[in-house]
PDB file of C-alpha atoms in Angstrom:
ATOM      1  CA  MET A   1     -77.810  18.710  29.337  1.00 32.00           C
ATOM      2  CA  SER A   2     -74.781  19.421  31.059  1.00 31.00           C
ATOM      3  CA  THR A   3     -71.926  21.639  29.202  1.00 35.00           C
ATOM      4  CA  GLU A   4     -69.484  20.869  31.919  1.00 33.00           C
ATOM      5  CA  PRO A   5     -66.999  17.984  31.076  1.00 33.00           C
ATOM      6  CA  THR A   6     -67.166  15.463  33.930  1.00 30.00           C
ATOM      7  CA  THR A   7     -64.057  13.432  33.448  1.00 30.00           C
ATOM      8  CA  THR A   8     -61.526  15.944  31.842  1.00 29.00           C
ATOM      9  CA  GLU A   9     -60.049  19.179  32.721  1.00 35.00           C
ATOM     10  CA  PRO A  10     -61.798  22.435  31.571  1.00 32.00           C
ATOM     11  CA  THR A  11     -60.541  23.681  28.181  1.00 33.00           C
ATOM     12  CA  THR A  12     -57.961  26.516  28.231  1.00 35.00           C
ATOM     13  CA  GLN A  13     -59.162  27.472  24.673  1.00 36.00           C
ATOM     14  CA  PRO A  14     -60.529  30.963  24.158  1.00 46.00           C
ATOM     15  CA  ALA A  15     -64.217  31.128  23.947  1.00 51.00           C
ATOM     16  CA  LEU A  16     -65.837  29.540  20.799  1.00 87.00           C
ATOM     17  CA  GLY A  17     -63.053  27.269  20.118  1.00 92.00           C
ATOM     18  CA  GLY A  18     -60.143  29.798  19.755  1.00 95.00           C
ATOM     19  CA  THR A  19     -59.526  31.821  16.565  1.00 96.00           C
ATOM     20  CA  PHE A  20     -57.926  31.314  13.208  1.00 97.00           C
ATOM     21  CA  THR A  21     -56.753  33.825  10.760  1.00 98.00           C
ATOM     22  CA  LEU A  22     -57.973  33.110   7.004  1.00 98.00           C
ATOM     23  CA  ALA A  23     -56.033  36.224   5.756  1.00 97.00           C
ATOM     24  CA  GLU A  24     -54.440  39.398   6.973  1.00 97.00           C
ATOM     25  CA  GLY A  25     -57.189  41.455   8.790  1.00 95.00           C
ATOM     26  CA  LEU A  26     -59.562  38.335   8.718  1.00 97.00           C
ATOM     27  CA  THR A  27     -59.582  36.452  11.964  1.00 97.00           C
ATOM     28  CA  VAL A  28     -62.774  34.512  13.070  1.00 97.00           C
ATOM     29  CA  SER A  29     -63.680  31.952  15.849  1.00 97.00           C
ATOM     30  CA  ARG A  30     -63.353  28.416  15.011  1.00 98.00           C
ATOM     31  CA  MET A  31     -66.995  27.802  15.862  1.00 98.00           C
ATOM     32  CA  GLY A  32     -69.252  29.265  13.007  1.00 98.00           C
ATOM     33  CA  TYR A  33     -72.767  28.510  11.908  1.00 98.00           C
ATOM     34  CA  GLY A  34     -74.071  27.217   8.504  1.00 97.00           C
ATOM     35  CA  ALA A  35     -77.155  28.602   7.345  1.00 98.00           C
ATOM     36  CA  MET A  36     -78.186  25.804   4.981  1.00 97.00           C
ATOM     37  CA  GLN A  37     -80.971  24.434   7.207  1.00 96.00           C
ATOM     38  CA  LEU A  38     -82.709  27.546   7.528  1.00 98.00           C
ATOM     39  CA  ALA A  39     -84.386  27.265   4.056  1.00 98.00           C
ATOM     40  CA  GLY A  40     -87.542  24.740   3.591  1.00 97.00           C
ATOM     41  CA  PRO A  41     -87.352  21.017   3.059  1.00 95.00           C
ATOM     42  CA  GLY A  42     -84.754  19.766   0.916  1.00 94.00           C
ATOM     43  CA  VAL A  43     -83.009  23.262   1.203  1.00 96.00           C
ATOM     44  CA  LEU A  44     -85.856  24.452  -1.192  1.00 96.00           C
ATOM     45  CA  GLY A  45     -88.318  27.421  -0.557  1.00 97.00           C
ATOM     46  CA  PRO A  46     -88.914  29.467   2.511  1.00 97.00           C
ATOM     47  CA  PRO A  47     -88.920  27.873   6.179  1.00 98.00           C
ATOM     48  CA  ALA A  48     -92.258  26.833   7.606  1.00 96.00           C
ATOM     49  CA  ASP A  49     -91.500  29.272  10.460  1.00 98.00           C
ATOM     50  CA  PRO A  50     -89.723  32.371   9.326  1.00 98.00           C
ATOM     51  CA  ASP A  51     -89.671  34.041  12.877  1.00 98.00           C
ATOM     52  CA  ARG A  52     -87.945  30.838  14.180  1.00 98.00           C
ATOM     53  CA  ALA A  53     -85.270  31.237  11.404  1.00 98.00           C
ATOM     54  CA  LEU A  54     -84.856  34.738  12.367  1.00 98.00           C
ATOM     55  CA  ALA A  55     -84.396  33.862  15.886  1.00 98.00           C
ATOM     56  CA  VAL A  56     -81.729  31.310  15.281  1.00 98.00           C
ATOM     57  CA  LEU A  57     -79.694  34.004  13.313  1.00 98.00           C
ATOM     58  CA  ARG A  58     -79.977  36.459  16.124  1.00 98.00           C
ATOM     59  CA  GLU A  59     -78.985  33.887  18.565  1.00 98.00           C
ATOM     60  CA  VAL A  60     -75.879  33.073  16.406  1.00 98.00           C
ATOM     61  CA  ARG A  61     -74.783  36.558  17.008  1.00 97.00           C
ATOM     62  CA  ALA A  62     -75.908  36.607  20.755  1.00 97.00           C
ATOM     63  CA  LEU A  63     -73.582  33.466  21.438  1.00 96.00           C
ATOM     64  CA  GLY A  64     -70.649  35.316  19.967  1.00 95.00           C
ATOM     65  CA  ILE A  65     -70.367  33.610  16.521  1.00 97.00           C
ATOM     66  CA  ASP A  66     -68.589  35.665  14.159  1.00 97.00           C
ATOM     67  CA  HIS A  67     -68.757  33.844  10.824  1.00 96.00           C
ATOM     68  CA  VAL A  68     -71.643  32.435   8.905  1.00 98.00           C
ATOM     69  CA  ASP A  69     -71.461  30.128   5.967  1.00 98.00           C
ATOM     70  CA  THR A  70     -74.329  30.469   3.237  1.00 98.00           C
ATOM     71  CA  SER A  71     -74.849  30.330  -0.282  1.00 98.00           C
ATOM     72  CA  ASP A  72     -77.736  32.104  -2.574  1.00 98.00           C
ATOM     73  CA  PHE A  73     -78.477  28.680  -3.940  1.00 97.00           C
ATOM     74  CA  TYR A  74     -79.743  27.553  -0.528  1.00 98.00           C
ATOM     75  CA  GLY A  75     -83.691  28.274  -1.126  1.00 97.00           C
ATOM     76  CA  PRO A  76     -82.562  29.671  -3.676  1.00 97.00           C
ATOM     77  CA  HIS A  77     -82.222  33.128  -2.254  1.00 98.00           C
ATOM     78  CA  VAL A  78     -83.964  32.108   0.930  1.00 98.00           C
ATOM     79  CA  THR A  79     -80.975  31.900   3.504  1.00 98.00           C
ATOM     80  CA  ASN A  80     -79.274  34.961   2.270  1.00 98.00           C
ATOM     81  CA  ARG A  81     -82.560  37.227   2.473  1.00 98.00           C
ATOM     82  CA  LEU A  82     -83.159  35.770   5.989  1.00 98.00           C
ATOM     83  CA  ILE A  83     -79.524  36.674   6.927  1.00 98.00           C
ATOM     84  CA  ARG A  84     -80.024  40.287   5.572  1.00 98.00           C
ATOM     85  CA  GLU A  85     -83.306  40.509   7.457  1.00 98.00           C
ATOM     86  CA  ALA A  86     -81.860  39.385  10.724  1.00 98.00           C
ATOM     87  CA  LEU A  87     -78.410  41.033  10.791  1.00 98.00           C
ATOM     88  CA  HIS A  88     -78.180  43.805   8.507  1.00 98.00           C
ATOM     89  CA  PRO A  89     -76.528  46.414   8.961  1.00 98.00           C
ATOM     90  CA  TYR A  90     -73.649  43.902   9.785  1.00 98.00           C
ATOM     91  CA  ALA A  91     -71.325  44.086  12.558  1.00 97.00           C
ATOM     92  CA  GLU A  92     -67.903  44.924  11.680  1.00 96.00           C
ATOM     93  CA  ASP A  93     -66.780  41.585  13.069  1.00 96.00           C
ATOM     94  CA  LEU A  94     -69.220  39.495  11.164  1.00 97.00           C
ATOM     95  CA  VAL A  95     -67.669  37.426   8.238  1.00 98.00           C
ATOM     96  CA  ILE A  96     -69.985  36.019   5.853  1.00 98.00           C
ATOM     97  CA  VAL A  97     -68.802  33.293   3.743  1.00 98.00           C
ATOM     98  CA  THR A  98     -70.496  32.066   0.437  1.00 98.00           C
ATOM     99  CA  LYS A  99     -70.263  29.675  -2.284  1.00 98.00           C
ATOM    100  CA  VAL A 100     -70.847  29.530  -6.076  1.00 98.00           C
ATOM    101  CA  GLY A 101     -70.938  27.009  -8.732  1.00 98.00           C
ATOM    102  CA  ALA A 102     -74.489  25.377  -8.360  1.00 98.00           C
ATOM    103  CA  ARG A 103     -77.916  26.247  -9.046  1.00 97.00           C
ATOM    104  CA  ARG A 104     -81.377  24.757  -8.363  1.00 96.00           C
ATOM    105  CA  ASP A 105     -84.109  23.740 -10.841  1.00 94.00           C
ATOM    106  CA  ASP A 106     -87.886  23.979 -10.137  1.00 89.00           C
ATOM    107  CA  ARG A 107     -87.796  20.374  -8.634  1.00 90.00           C
ATOM    108  CA  GLY A 108     -84.877  21.502  -6.205  1.00 91.00           C
ATOM    109  CA  ALA A 109     -82.082  19.299  -8.142  1.00 95.00           C
ATOM    110  CA  TRP A 110     -78.661  20.617  -7.532  1.00 96.00           C
ATOM    111  CA  LEU A 111     -77.044  21.473 -10.999  1.00 97.00           C
ATOM    112  CA  PRO A 112     -73.545  22.574 -11.976  1.00 97.00           C
ATOM    113  CA  ALA A 113     -73.344  26.491 -12.633  1.00 98.00           C
ATOM    114  CA  GLN A 114     -69.507  26.283 -13.394  1.00 98.00           C
ATOM    115  CA  SER A 115     -69.137  28.732 -16.293  1.00 98.00           C
ATOM    116  CA  PRO A 116     -67.295  32.115 -15.810  1.00 98.00           C
ATOM    117  CA  ALA A 117     -70.780  33.766 -16.560  1.00 98.00           C
ATOM    118  CA  GLU A 118     -72.501  31.558 -14.064  1.00 98.00           C
ATOM    119  CA  LEU A 119     -69.881  32.192 -11.442  1.00 98.00           C
ATOM    120  CA  ARG A 120     -70.325  35.884 -11.806  1.00 98.00           C
ATOM    121  CA  ARG A 121     -73.889  35.621 -11.660  1.00 98.00           C
ATOM    122  CA  GLY A 122     -73.557  33.698  -8.535  1.00 98.00           C
ATOM    123  CA  VAL A 123     -71.529  36.187  -6.881  1.00 98.00           C
ATOM    124  CA  LEU A 124     -73.778  39.092  -7.958  1.00 98.00           C
ATOM    125  CA  ASP A 125     -76.707  37.335  -6.545  1.00 98.00           C
ATOM    126  CA  ASN A 126     -75.093  36.867  -3.332  1.00 98.00           C
ATOM    127  CA  LEU A 127     -74.205  40.461  -3.016  1.00 98.00           C
ATOM    128  CA  GLU A 128     -77.655  41.560  -3.833  1.00 98.00           C
ATOM    129  CA  ASN A 129     -79.668  39.311  -1.597  1.00 98.00           C
ATOM    130  CA  LEU A 130     -77.077  39.956   1.353  1.00 98.00           C
ATOM    131  CA  GLY A 131     -77.086  43.587   0.776  1.00 98.00           C
ATOM    132  CA  LEU A 132     -73.193  43.666   0.405  1.00 98.00           C
ATOM    133  CA  GLU A 133     -70.888  45.506  -1.951  1.00 98.00           C
ATOM    134  CA  ALA A 134     -68.217  42.736  -1.644  1.00 98.00           C
ATOM    135  CA  MET A 135     -67.922  39.250  -0.302  1.00 98.00           C
ATOM    136  CA  ASP A 136     -65.558  38.493   2.567  1.00 98.00           C
ATOM    137  CA  VAL A 137     -64.910  34.886   1.275  1.00 98.00           C
ATOM    138  CA  VAL A 138     -66.392  32.999  -1.797  1.00 98.00           C
ATOM    139  CA  ASN A 139     -65.951  29.365  -2.154  1.00 98.00           C
ATOM    140  CA  LEU A 140     -65.905  27.729  -5.632  1.00 98.00           C
ATOM    141  CA  ARG A 141     -67.838  24.729  -5.326  1.00 98.00           C
ATOM    142  CA  VAL A 142     -66.543  22.278  -7.707  1.00 98.00           C
ATOM    143  CA  MET A 143     -69.225  19.694  -9.224  1.00 96.00           C
ATOM    144  CA  ASP A 144     -67.323  17.474 -11.472  1.00 94.00           C
ATOM    145  CA  ASP A 145     -67.519  13.736 -12.154  1.00 92.00           C
ATOM    146  CA  PRO A 146     -66.560  11.980  -9.162  1.00 90.00           C
ATOM    147  CA  ALA A 147     -64.666   9.585 -11.501  1.00 90.00           C
ATOM    148  CA  ALA A 148     -62.239  12.512 -12.284  1.00 93.00           C
ATOM    149  CA  PRO A 149     -61.294  13.906  -8.944  1.00 93.00           C
ATOM    150  CA  ASP A 150     -58.253  15.764 -10.243  1.00 96.00           C
ATOM    151  CA  ALA A 151     -60.061  17.335 -13.386  1.00 97.00           C
ATOM    152  CA  SER A 152     -58.546  20.837 -14.051  1.00 98.00           C
ATOM    153  CA  ILE A 153     -60.472  23.826 -12.268  1.00 98.00           C
ATOM    154  CA  ALA A 154     -57.911  26.379 -13.635  1.00 98.00           C
ATOM    155  CA  ARG A 155     -60.528  28.155 -15.953  1.00 98.00           C
ATOM    156  CA  ARG A 156     -63.083  28.443 -13.195  1.00 98.00           C
ATOM    157  CA  VAL A 157     -60.299  29.865 -10.606  1.00 98.00           C
ATOM    158  CA  GLU A 158     -59.247  32.249 -13.245  1.00 98.00           C
ATOM    159  CA  ALA A 159     -62.881  33.572 -13.331  1.00 98.00           C
ATOM    160  CA  MET A 160     -62.776  33.944  -9.501  1.00 98.00           C
ATOM    161  CA  ALA A 161     -59.623  35.751  -9.582  1.00 98.00           C
ATOM    162  CA  GLU A 162     -61.063  38.289 -11.974  1.00 98.00           C
ATOM    163  CA  LEU A 163     -63.995  38.962  -9.784  1.00 98.00           C
ATOM    164  CA  GLN A 164     -61.356  39.220  -6.902  1.00 98.00           C
ATOM    165  CA  HIS A 165     -59.442  41.780  -8.949  1.00 98.00           C
ATOM    166  CA  GLU A 166     -62.766  43.797  -9.658  1.00 98.00           C
ATOM    167  CA  GLY A 167     -63.153  43.999  -5.839  1.00 98.00           C
ATOM    168  CA  LEU A 168     -66.370  41.786  -5.574  1.00 98.00           C
ATOM    169  CA  VAL A 169     -64.668  39.119  -3.871  1.00 98.00           C
ATOM    170  CA  ARG A 170     -62.073  39.745  -1.269  1.00 98.00           C
ATOM    171  CA  HIS A 171     -60.767  36.104  -0.754  1.00 98.00           C
ATOM    172  CA  ILE A 172     -61.194  32.792  -2.615  1.00 99.00           C
ATOM    173  CA  GLY A 173     -61.953  29.396  -1.176  1.00 99.00           C
ATOM    174  CA  LEU A 174     -62.360  26.059  -2.772  1.00 98.00           C
ATOM    175  CA  SER A 175     -65.003  23.280  -1.939  1.00 98.00           C
ATOM    176  CA  THR A 176     -65.218  19.638  -2.856  1.00 97.00           C
ATOM    177  CA  VAL A 177     -61.867  19.454  -4.242  1.00 98.00           C
ATOM    178  CA  SER A 178     -58.845  17.351  -4.352  1.00 98.00           C
ATOM    179  CA  ALA A 179     -55.335  18.039  -3.060  1.00 98.00           C
ATOM    180  CA  ALA A 180     -54.291  18.202  -6.601  1.00 98.00           C
ATOM    181  CA  GLN A 181     -57.113  20.886  -7.617  1.00 98.00           C
ATOM    182  CA  VAL A 182     -55.994  22.972  -4.450  1.00 98.00           C
ATOM    183  CA  ALA A 183     -52.455  23.066  -5.922  1.00 98.00           C
ATOM    184  CA  GLU A 184     -53.612  23.871  -9.294  1.00 98.00           C
ATOM    185  CA  ALA A 185     -55.750  26.741  -7.804  1.00 98.00           C
ATOM    186  CA  GLN A 186     -52.750  28.112  -5.650  1.00 98.00           C
ATOM    187  CA  ARG A 187     -50.815  28.700  -8.826  1.00 98.00           C
ATOM    188  CA  ILE A 188     -53.432  31.081 -10.111  1.00 98.00           C
ATOM    189  CA  ALA A 189     -54.626  32.910  -6.720  1.00 98.00           C
ATOM    190  CA  PRO A 190     -54.199  32.488  -2.904  1.00 98.00           C
ATOM    191  CA  VAL A 191     -56.692  30.140  -1.582  1.00 98.00           C
ATOM    192  CA  VAL A 192     -57.755  30.743   2.242  1.00 98.00           C
ATOM    193  CA  CYS A 193     -60.021  27.810   3.031  1.00 98.00           C
ATOM    194  CA  VAL A 194     -60.955  24.459   1.694  1.00 98.00           C
ATOM    195  CA  GLN A 195     -64.501  23.099   2.420  1.00 98.00           C
ATOM    196  CA  ASN A 196     -64.953  19.527   1.900  1.00 98.00           C
ATOM    197  CA  GLN A 197     -67.111  16.534   3.511  1.00 96.00           C
ATOM    198  CA  TYR A 198     -65.264  15.532   6.742  1.00 96.00           C
ATOM    199  CA  ASN A 199     -66.344  14.183  10.089  1.00 94.00           C
ATOM    200  CA  LEU A 200     -65.576  11.225  12.444  1.00 93.00           C
ATOM    201  CA  ALA A 201     -66.806   8.659  10.045  1.00 90.00           C
ATOM    202  CA  HIS A 202     -65.729  10.260   6.615  1.00 93.00           C
ATOM    203  CA  ARG A 203     -61.991  10.861   6.819  1.00 95.00           C
ATOM    204  CA  GLU A 204     -60.745  10.535   3.289  1.00 96.00           C
ATOM    205  CA  ASP A 205     -59.356  14.030   3.789  1.00 98.00           C
ATOM    206  CA  ASP A 206     -57.028  13.323   6.711  1.00 98.00           C
ATOM    207  CA  ALA A 207     -53.789  13.956   4.628  1.00 98.00           C
ATOM    208  CA  LEU A 208     -55.299  17.141   3.167  1.00 98.00           C
ATOM    209  CA  VAL A 209     -56.368  18.634   6.447  1.00 98.00           C
ATOM    210  CA  ASP A 210     -52.745  18.246   7.572  1.00 98.00           C
ATOM    211  CA  ALA A 211     -51.284  19.637   4.590  1.00 98.00           C
ATOM    212  CA  LEU A 212     -53.307  22.589   4.590  1.00 98.00           C
ATOM    213  CA  ALA A 213     -52.577  23.018   8.194  1.00 98.00           C
ATOM    214  CA  GLU A 214     -48.842  23.243   7.361  1.00 98.00           C
ATOM    215  CA  GLN A 215     -49.597  26.044   4.993  1.00 98.00           C
ATOM    216  CA  GLY A 216     -51.849  28.013   7.481  1.00 98.00           C
ATOM    217  CA  ILE A 217     -54.906  27.435   5.339  1.00 98.00           C
ATOM    218  CA  ALA A 218     -58.272  26.644   6.906  1.00 98.00           C
ATOM    219  CA  TYR A 219     -60.100  23.512   6.478  1.00 98.00           C
ATOM    220  CA  VAL A 220     -63.972  23.680   6.856  1.00 98.00           C
ATOM    221  CA  PRO A 221     -65.781  20.430   7.069  1.00 97.00           C
ATOM    222  CA  TYR A 222     -69.218  20.374   5.652  1.00 94.00           C
ATOM    223  CA  PHE A 223     -71.621  17.753   7.233  1.00 90.00           C
ATOM    224  CA  PRO A 224     -69.570  17.924  10.204  1.00 89.00           C
ATOM    225  CA  LEU A 225     -72.467  15.931  12.026  1.00 83.00           C
ATOM    226  CA  GLY A 226     -73.297  13.718   9.145  1.00 81.00           C
ATOM    227  CA  GLY A 227     -75.441  16.036   7.213  1.00 66.00           C
ATOM    228  CA  PHE A 228     -78.721  14.282   5.842  1.00 62.00           C
ATOM    229  CA  SER A 229     -77.476  11.045   7.450  1.00 60.00           C
ATOM    230  CA  PRO A 230     -76.566  12.028  11.112  1.00 68.00           C
ATOM    231  CA  LEU A 231     -73.760  10.367  12.648  1.00 79.00           C
ATOM    232  CA  GLN A 232     -74.686   7.249  14.848  1.00 79.00           C
ATOM    233  CA  SER A 233     -72.139   5.314  16.635  1.00 85.00           C
ATOM    234  CA  ASP A 234     -71.951   3.211  19.972  1.00 89.00           C
ATOM    235  CA  ALA A 235     -68.562   4.571  20.626  1.00 89.00           C
ATOM    236  CA  LEU A 236     -69.842   8.223  20.134  1.00 92.00           C
ATOM    237  CA  SER A 237     -72.713   7.676  22.304  1.00 92.00           C
ATOM    238  CA  ALA A 238     -70.479   6.044  25.003  1.00 94.00           C
ATOM    239  CA  VAL A 239     -68.013   8.930  25.012  1.00 95.00           C
ATOM    240  CA  ALA A 240     -70.795  11.240  25.170  1.00 94.00           C
ATOM    241  CA  GLY A 241     -72.289   9.521  28.168  1.00 95.00           C
ATOM    242  CA  ARG A 242     -69.008   9.719  30.083  1.00 95.00           C
ATOM    243  CA  LEU A 243     -68.868  13.227  29.511  1.00 94.00           C
ATOM    244  CA  GLY A 244     -72.431  14.003  30.245  1.00 94.00           C
ATOM    245  CA  THR A 245     -73.070  15.757  26.923  1.00 93.00           C
ATOM    246  CA  THR A 246     -74.654  15.081  23.571  1.00 91.00           C
ATOM    247  CA  PRO A 247     -73.041  12.870  20.839  1.00 91.00           C
ATOM    248  CA  MET A 248     -73.087  15.647  18.343  1.00 92.00           C
ATOM    249  CA  ALA A 249     -71.372  17.894  20.785  1.00 93.00           C
ATOM    250  CA  VAL A 250     -68.447  15.118  21.122  1.00 95.00           C
ATOM    251  CA  ALA A 251     -68.318  14.892  17.224  1.00 95.00           C
ATOM    252  CA  LEU A 252     -67.865  18.767  17.039  1.00 96.00           C
ATOM    253  CA  ALA A 253     -65.244  18.707  19.852  1.00 97.00           C
ATOM    254  CA  TRP A 254     -63.353  15.964  18.078  1.00 96.00           C
ATOM    255  CA  LEU A 255     -63.110  18.006  15.109  1.00 97.00           C
ATOM    256  CA  LEU A 256     -61.931  21.017  17.170  1.00 97.00           C
ATOM    257  CA  GLN A 257     -59.064  18.773  18.513  1.00 97.00           C
ATOM    258  CA  ARG A 258     -58.298  17.076  15.257  1.00 97.00           C
ATOM    259  CA  SER A 259     -56.357  20.102  13.888  1.00 98.00           C
ATOM    260  CA  PRO A 260     -55.962  23.952  14.761  1.00 97.00           C
ATOM    261  CA  ASN A 261     -56.847  24.747  11.144  1.00 98.00           C
ATOM    262  CA  ILE A 262     -60.271  23.254  11.304  1.00 98.00           C
ATOM    263  CA  LEU A 263     -63.233  25.738  11.348  1.00 98.00           C
ATOM    264  CA  LEU A 264     -66.716  24.457  12.216  1.00 97.00           C
ATOM    265  CA  ILE A 265     -70.076  25.603  10.529  1.00 97.00           C
ATOM    266  CA  PRO A 266     -72.665  23.059  12.028  1.00 95.00           C
ATOM    267  CA  GLY A 267     -76.185  24.015  10.869  1.00 94.00           C
ATOM    268  CA  THR A 268     -79.503  23.855  12.591  1.00 95.00           C
ATOM    269  CA  SER A 269     -82.825  25.602  12.471  1.00 97.00           C
ATOM    270  CA  SER A 270     -83.246  25.449  16.074  1.00 97.00           C
ATOM    271  CA  VAL A 271     -82.021  27.606  18.817  1.00 98.00           C
ATOM    272  CA  GLU A 272     -81.669  24.940  21.171  1.00 96.00           C
ATOM    273  CA  HIS A 273     -79.616  22.734  18.834  1.00 95.00           C
ATOM    274  CA  LEU A 274     -77.509  25.707  18.135  1.00 97.00           C
ATOM    275  CA  ARG A 275     -76.669  26.217  22.066  1.00 95.00           C
ATOM    276  CA  ALA A 276     -76.100  22.458  22.181  1.00 93.00           C
ATOM    277  CA  ASN A 277     -73.650  22.734  19.226  1.00 94.00           C
ATOM    278  CA  VAL A 278     -71.755  25.842  20.688  1.00 95.00           C
ATOM    279  CA  ALA A 279     -71.308  23.685  23.859  1.00 92.00           C
ATOM    280  CA  ALA A 280     -68.745  21.650  21.954  1.00 94.00           C
ATOM    281  CA  VAL A 281     -66.199  24.323  22.654  1.00 95.00           C
ATOM    282  CA  ASP A 282     -66.126  23.650  26.169  1.00 92.00           C
ATOM    283  CA  LEU A 283     -65.350  19.972  25.855  1.00 95.00           C
ATOM    284  CA  ARG A 284     -61.938  18.493  26.082  1.00 95.00           C
ATOM    285  CA  LEU A 285     -61.437  14.972  24.936  1.00 96.00           C
ATOM    286  CA  SER A 286     -58.794  12.866  26.644  1.00 97.00           C
ATOM    287  CA  PRO A 287     -56.376  10.773  24.821  1.00 96.00           C
ATOM    288  CA  ASP A 288     -58.506   7.632  25.455  1.00 96.00           C
ATOM    289  CA  ASP A 289     -61.497   9.422  24.385  1.00 96.00           C
ATOM    290  CA  LEU A 290     -59.911  10.358  21.090  1.00 96.00           C
ATOM    291  CA  ALA A 291     -58.532   6.706  20.646  1.00 95.00           C
ATOM    292  CA  GLU A 292     -61.986   5.323  21.001  1.00 95.00           C
ATOM    293  CA  LEU A 293     -63.511   8.035  18.587  1.00 94.00           C
ATOM    294  CA  ASP A 294     -60.714   7.426  15.914  1.00 93.00           C
ATOM    295  CA  ARG A 295     -61.778   3.761  15.663  1.00 92.00           C
ATOM    296  CA  ILE A 296     -65.189   4.930  14.134  1.00 91.00           C
ATOM    297  CA  ALA A 297     -63.722   5.414  10.841  1.00 87.00           C
ATOM    298  CA  GLY A 298     -62.069   1.952  10.827  1.00 70.00           C
TER     299      GLY A 298
END
């Protein structure tokens, strides 16, 4: 696979897609890594090949990626323990972002864990398994009824703010939230990032991406490549063919060019796929490319 664009000028962005400042003293490259896929099938239990998982994490750092997204409910506990084994003691520039608000049952179901006591337990579990005294960023994952997208999250944000006051959490983020819920949270505590589902084909958050950009708040799309149902599109394949790269690299490059506040955390359990994802930072999509890709979402 060629990582050099064949029909566009080379990017002038810094390595790994440029940088974004989440908060004072907390600046990261826009290309990060999501650790969810390091756990076993269904994000449950250990990986079939732990050495392979550790190799991916070490390659993350070798490639210059400086922020890793994880959660202690991946596995559960599996990805955080792998991160600790591979990367601890952590480099000063490494930012680890986690999330709380869910738990797993014995069959692997994803269940809400939203009470103040459960959120505290989630933070403490992350700290213990990662070997940290405080988390750089903790996202509150909201798991409410989709039929009530603007339900109040005030009590949960207040619990997160208390953990921040205690020094266990440095910065608060939100996940799977509406614009109204972001605004409600901001009346309680500063929000440094929002992590929602968003990609070329799933663009319900277009207005939220732009609103957060105006406020200098990061937007972090989960499932940037489609998640459990990978993106497939004739247009995506056509653009990738013209540029001599993969459809997934094009999809990531589109996100990088969509808005400067977008941070990427594509996940993989393969060193080869990791390198292919990082190649997206070297792609520069032309206006014609972007117009063709924009039509994917209808």
